[in-house]
Short mmCIF file of C-alpha atoms in Angstrom, two decimals:
data_model
loop_
_atom_site.label_atom_id
_atom_site.label_comp_id
_atom_site.label_asym_id
_atom_site.label_seq_id
_atom_site.Cartn_x
_atom_site.Cartn_y
_atom_site.Cartn_z
CA ALA A 284 -78.04 -56.11 -42.36
CA SER A 285 -75.11 -56.71 -44.65
CA VAL A 286 -72.03 -54.51 -44.56
CA GLY A 287 -71.11 -55.44 -48.15
CA PRO A 288 -73.38 -52.80 -49.71
CA LEU A 289 -72.11 -50.22 -47.20
CA SER A 290 -68.52 -50.91 -48.22
CA ALA A 291 -69.43 -50.77 -51.92
CA ASP A 292 -71.28 -47.46 -51.39
CA ALA A 293 -68.27 -45.99 -49.59
CA VAL A 294 -65.96 -46.95 -52.46
CA GLU A 295 -68.43 -45.65 -55.04
CA HIS A 296 -68.81 -42.27 -53.33
CA LEU A 297 -65.34 -41.81 -51.84
CA GLY A 298 -63.16 -43.88 -54.14
CA LEU A 299 -61.13 -45.45 -51.33
CA ILE A 300 -61.37 -46.57 -47.75
CA HIS A 301 -58.29 -45.51 -45.77
CA VAL A 302 -59.71 -45.56 -42.24
CA LEU A 303 -62.44 -47.52 -40.50
CA VAL A 304 -63.50 -46.68 -36.95
CA ASN A 305 -65.62 -49.38 -35.34
CA HIS A 306 -67.39 -47.27 -32.75
CA ALA A 307 -70.86 -48.77 -32.66
CA GLY A 308 -71.62 -50.85 -29.61
CA GLY A 309 -73.36 -50.76 -26.32
CA SER A 310 -74.04 -52.37 -22.98
CA PHE A 311 -77.80 -52.68 -23.59
CA SER A 312 -80.30 -52.34 -26.42
CA ASP A 313 -83.80 -53.35 -27.33
CA LYS A 314 -82.38 -56.84 -28.11
CA PHE A 315 -80.39 -57.44 -24.91
CA GLY A 316 -80.20 -56.14 -21.39
CA ARG A 317 -77.96 -55.60 -18.42
CA GLY A 318 -78.22 -57.51 -15.21
CA ASP A 319 -76.70 -60.00 -12.85
CA LEU A 320 -75.33 -63.11 -14.54
CA LEU A 321 -78.08 -65.32 -13.14
CA ASP A 322 -80.73 -62.97 -14.54
CA LEU A 323 -79.27 -62.67 -18.05
CA THR A 324 -80.49 -64.95 -20.80
CA VAL A 325 -78.39 -66.72 -23.40
CA ASN A 326 -79.89 -64.27 -25.89
CA ASP A 327 -78.53 -61.32 -23.86
CA PHE A 328 -75.03 -62.75 -24.33
CA ILE A 329 -75.49 -63.63 -27.99
CA GLU A 330 -76.87 -60.20 -28.91
CA ALA A 331 -74.22 -58.34 -26.90
CA TYR A 332 -71.55 -60.39 -28.70
CA ARG A 333 -73.22 -59.80 -32.06
CA LEU A 334 -73.21 -56.02 -31.54
CA ASN A 335 -69.81 -55.57 -29.90
CA VAL A 336 -67.68 -58.22 -31.65
CA VAL A 337 -69.36 -59.63 -34.75
CA GLY A 338 -70.38 -56.19 -36.07
CA PRO A 339 -66.81 -54.81 -35.91
CA LEU A 340 -65.50 -58.05 -37.45
CA LEU A 341 -67.85 -57.86 -40.43
CA CYS A 342 -67.21 -54.16 -41.02
CA SER A 343 -63.46 -54.73 -40.75
CA LYS A 344 -63.48 -57.66 -43.18
CA ALA A 345 -65.32 -55.57 -45.77
CA ALA A 346 -62.98 -52.61 -45.31
CA VAL A 347 -59.73 -54.58 -45.27
CA THR A 348 -60.57 -56.11 -48.64
CA VAL A 349 -60.77 -52.63 -50.13
CA MET A 350 -57.78 -51.33 -48.15
CA ARG A 351 -55.52 -54.13 -49.36
CA ARG A 352 -56.51 -53.46 -52.98
CA THR A 353 -55.91 -49.73 -52.71
CA GLY A 354 -52.68 -49.38 -50.76
CA GLY A 355 -53.52 -50.09 -47.13
CA GLY A 356 -55.23 -48.39 -44.25
CA SER A 357 -56.00 -48.22 -40.56
CA ILE A 358 -58.77 -49.80 -38.50
CA VAL A 359 -59.54 -48.38 -35.06
CA GLN A 360 -61.66 -50.38 -32.62
CA ILE A 361 -63.42 -48.68 -29.71
CA SER A 362 -63.51 -50.99 -26.71
CA SER A 363 -64.27 -50.07 -23.08
CA MET A 364 -62.73 -50.12 -19.61
CA SER A 365 -65.29 -52.87 -19.01
CA ALA A 366 -62.85 -55.12 -20.87
CA TYR A 367 -60.63 -54.87 -17.76
CA GLN A 368 -63.06 -54.14 -14.92
CA ILE A 369 -65.86 -56.24 -13.53
CA GLN A 370 -68.89 -54.00 -13.11
CA ASP A 371 -72.18 -54.95 -11.49
CA GLY A 372 -74.88 -55.65 -14.03
CA MET A 373 -72.44 -55.72 -16.97
CA GLY A 374 -71.80 -59.46 -17.14
CA ALA A 375 -72.57 -59.68 -20.86
CA TYR A 376 -70.92 -56.41 -21.92
CA GLY A 377 -67.44 -56.66 -20.38
CA PRO A 378 -66.59 -60.03 -21.95
CA THR A 379 -67.53 -58.72 -25.40
CA LYS A 380 -65.23 -55.71 -25.04
CA ALA A 381 -62.40 -57.99 -23.88
CA ALA A 382 -63.07 -60.18 -26.92
CA LEU A 383 -62.85 -57.09 -29.14
CA LEU A 384 -59.34 -56.40 -27.81
CA ASN A 385 -58.29 -59.96 -28.56
CA LEU A 386 -59.86 -59.73 -32.03
CA THR A 387 -57.93 -56.48 -32.59
CA ALA A 388 -54.64 -58.28 -31.87
CA ALA A 389 -55.56 -61.11 -34.26
CA MET A 390 -56.52 -58.67 -37.02
CA ALA A 391 -53.33 -56.65 -36.50
CA ARG A 392 -51.20 -59.75 -36.90
CA GLU A 393 -53.07 -61.25 -39.86
CA TRP A 394 -53.66 -58.09 -41.88
CA ALA A 395 -50.22 -56.49 -41.54
CA PRO A 396 -48.38 -54.94 -43.23
CA ALA A 397 -51.06 -53.41 -45.46
CA VAL A 398 -53.57 -52.67 -42.71
CA ARG A 399 -52.89 -51.49 -39.17
CA VAL A 400 -55.44 -52.40 -36.50
CA ASN A 401 -55.44 -50.74 -33.06
CA ALA A 402 -57.86 -50.18 -30.21
CA ILE A 403 -58.91 -47.40 -27.87
CA VAL A 404 -60.25 -48.12 -24.39
CA PRO A 405 -62.28 -45.13 -23.20
CA GLY A 406 -62.89 -44.59 -19.53
CA TYR A 407 -65.78 -42.55 -18.14
CA ILE A 408 -66.70 -40.31 -21.06
CA ASP A 409 -69.33 -37.62 -20.54
CA THR A 410 -71.91 -38.12 -23.30
CA PRO A 411 -75.65 -37.39 -23.29
CA ARG A 412 -76.62 -41.09 -23.44
CA VAL A 413 -74.37 -42.05 -20.55
CA ARG A 414 -75.22 -38.89 -18.59
CA ALA A 415 -78.91 -39.86 -18.70
CA HIS A 416 -78.11 -43.04 -16.75
CA ARG A 417 -75.77 -41.54 -14.12
CA THR A 418 -76.76 -40.21 -10.74
CA PRO A 419 -74.77 -37.42 -9.04
CA GLU A 420 -73.51 -40.12 -6.65
CA ASP A 421 -72.25 -42.18 -9.62
CA VAL A 422 -70.35 -39.18 -10.98
CA SER A 423 -68.84 -38.37 -7.59
CA ARG A 424 -67.72 -41.98 -7.06
CA ARG A 425 -66.25 -42.20 -10.56
CA LEU A 426 -64.39 -38.91 -10.22
CA GLY A 427 -62.69 -40.42 -7.18
CA GLU A 428 -61.36 -43.23 -9.42
CA ILE A 429 -59.78 -40.88 -11.99
CA ALA A 430 -56.28 -39.50 -11.40
CA LEU A 431 -56.92 -36.40 -13.54
CA GLY A 432 -60.12 -35.64 -11.56
CA SER A 433 -62.58 -35.15 -14.42
CA LEU A 434 -64.73 -37.17 -16.78
CA GLY A 435 -63.45 -37.53 -20.31
CA LEU A 436 -64.96 -35.82 -23.32
CA PRO A 437 -65.74 -37.28 -26.74
CA GLU A 438 -62.95 -35.06 -28.08
CA ASP A 439 -60.45 -36.98 -25.94
CA VAL A 440 -61.37 -40.21 -27.70
CA ALA A 441 -61.41 -38.47 -31.08
CA SER A 442 -57.81 -37.33 -30.55
CA ALA A 443 -56.69 -40.92 -30.04
CA VAL A 444 -58.64 -41.98 -33.15
CA ARG A 445 -56.88 -39.24 -35.16
CA TYR A 446 -53.52 -40.54 -33.97
CA PHE A 447 -54.25 -44.13 -35.05
CA ALA A 448 -55.69 -42.92 -38.37
CA SER A 449 -52.71 -40.69 -39.16
CA PRO A 450 -49.22 -41.35 -40.53
CA ALA A 451 -47.92 -40.52 -37.01
CA SER A 452 -48.82 -44.11 -36.06
CA SER A 453 -47.45 -45.73 -39.22
CA TRP A 454 -45.37 -48.21 -37.20
CA VAL A 455 -48.08 -49.03 -34.66
CA THR A 456 -50.39 -52.02 -34.93
CA GLY A 457 -52.03 -54.22 -32.32
CA ALA A 458 -51.74 -51.41 -29.77
CA VAL A 459 -54.28 -50.43 -27.14
CA ILE A 460 -54.48 -46.88 -25.79
CA ARG A 461 -56.47 -46.24 -22.62
CA VAL A 462 -58.15 -42.83 -22.77
CA ASP A 463 -59.31 -42.76 -19.18
CA GLY A 464 -57.65 -39.93 -17.26
CA GLY A 465 -55.68 -42.44 -15.22
CA GLN A 466 -58.70 -44.44 -14.10
CA LYS A 467 -58.06 -47.07 -11.44
CA LEU A 468 -58.39 -50.66 -12.57
#
């Protein structure tokens, strides 16, 4: 699907685009899976990259065109601790989230000063989708890796997004904030 019509619809209905949050992504879908590197197909890597890197790139390119025309804006990328940590069965996902951080830095440099581009790296966030795939043992083990002793909440990530979207971060671009409760790397 093309993001061009989405961007045009946003401008038509809202008038401007000041903030874009690239939050879509995932470690598996109906188009690609998780698994050990030897078990993953080339398609698993291509589709993970398409979802986690190419999608944010296309959305950002469409938004930055509007932002530059209308006085600037802020793009916030949502990455993952998997960009830093090697996790079993996540051989296609982690590299895409690391690539998203590198892409964020490139965008920040190229699109300044009109558009700021920053990233958030969530740790273990307690959401219904993730909760459905965690065992009590997983939760216990992960809690032992977090200095603050609890899983994060979606509101924790939203607070960081609000910061990057607000004038409070007007002199911040290319930054990465870990929202992870002090998770061990």
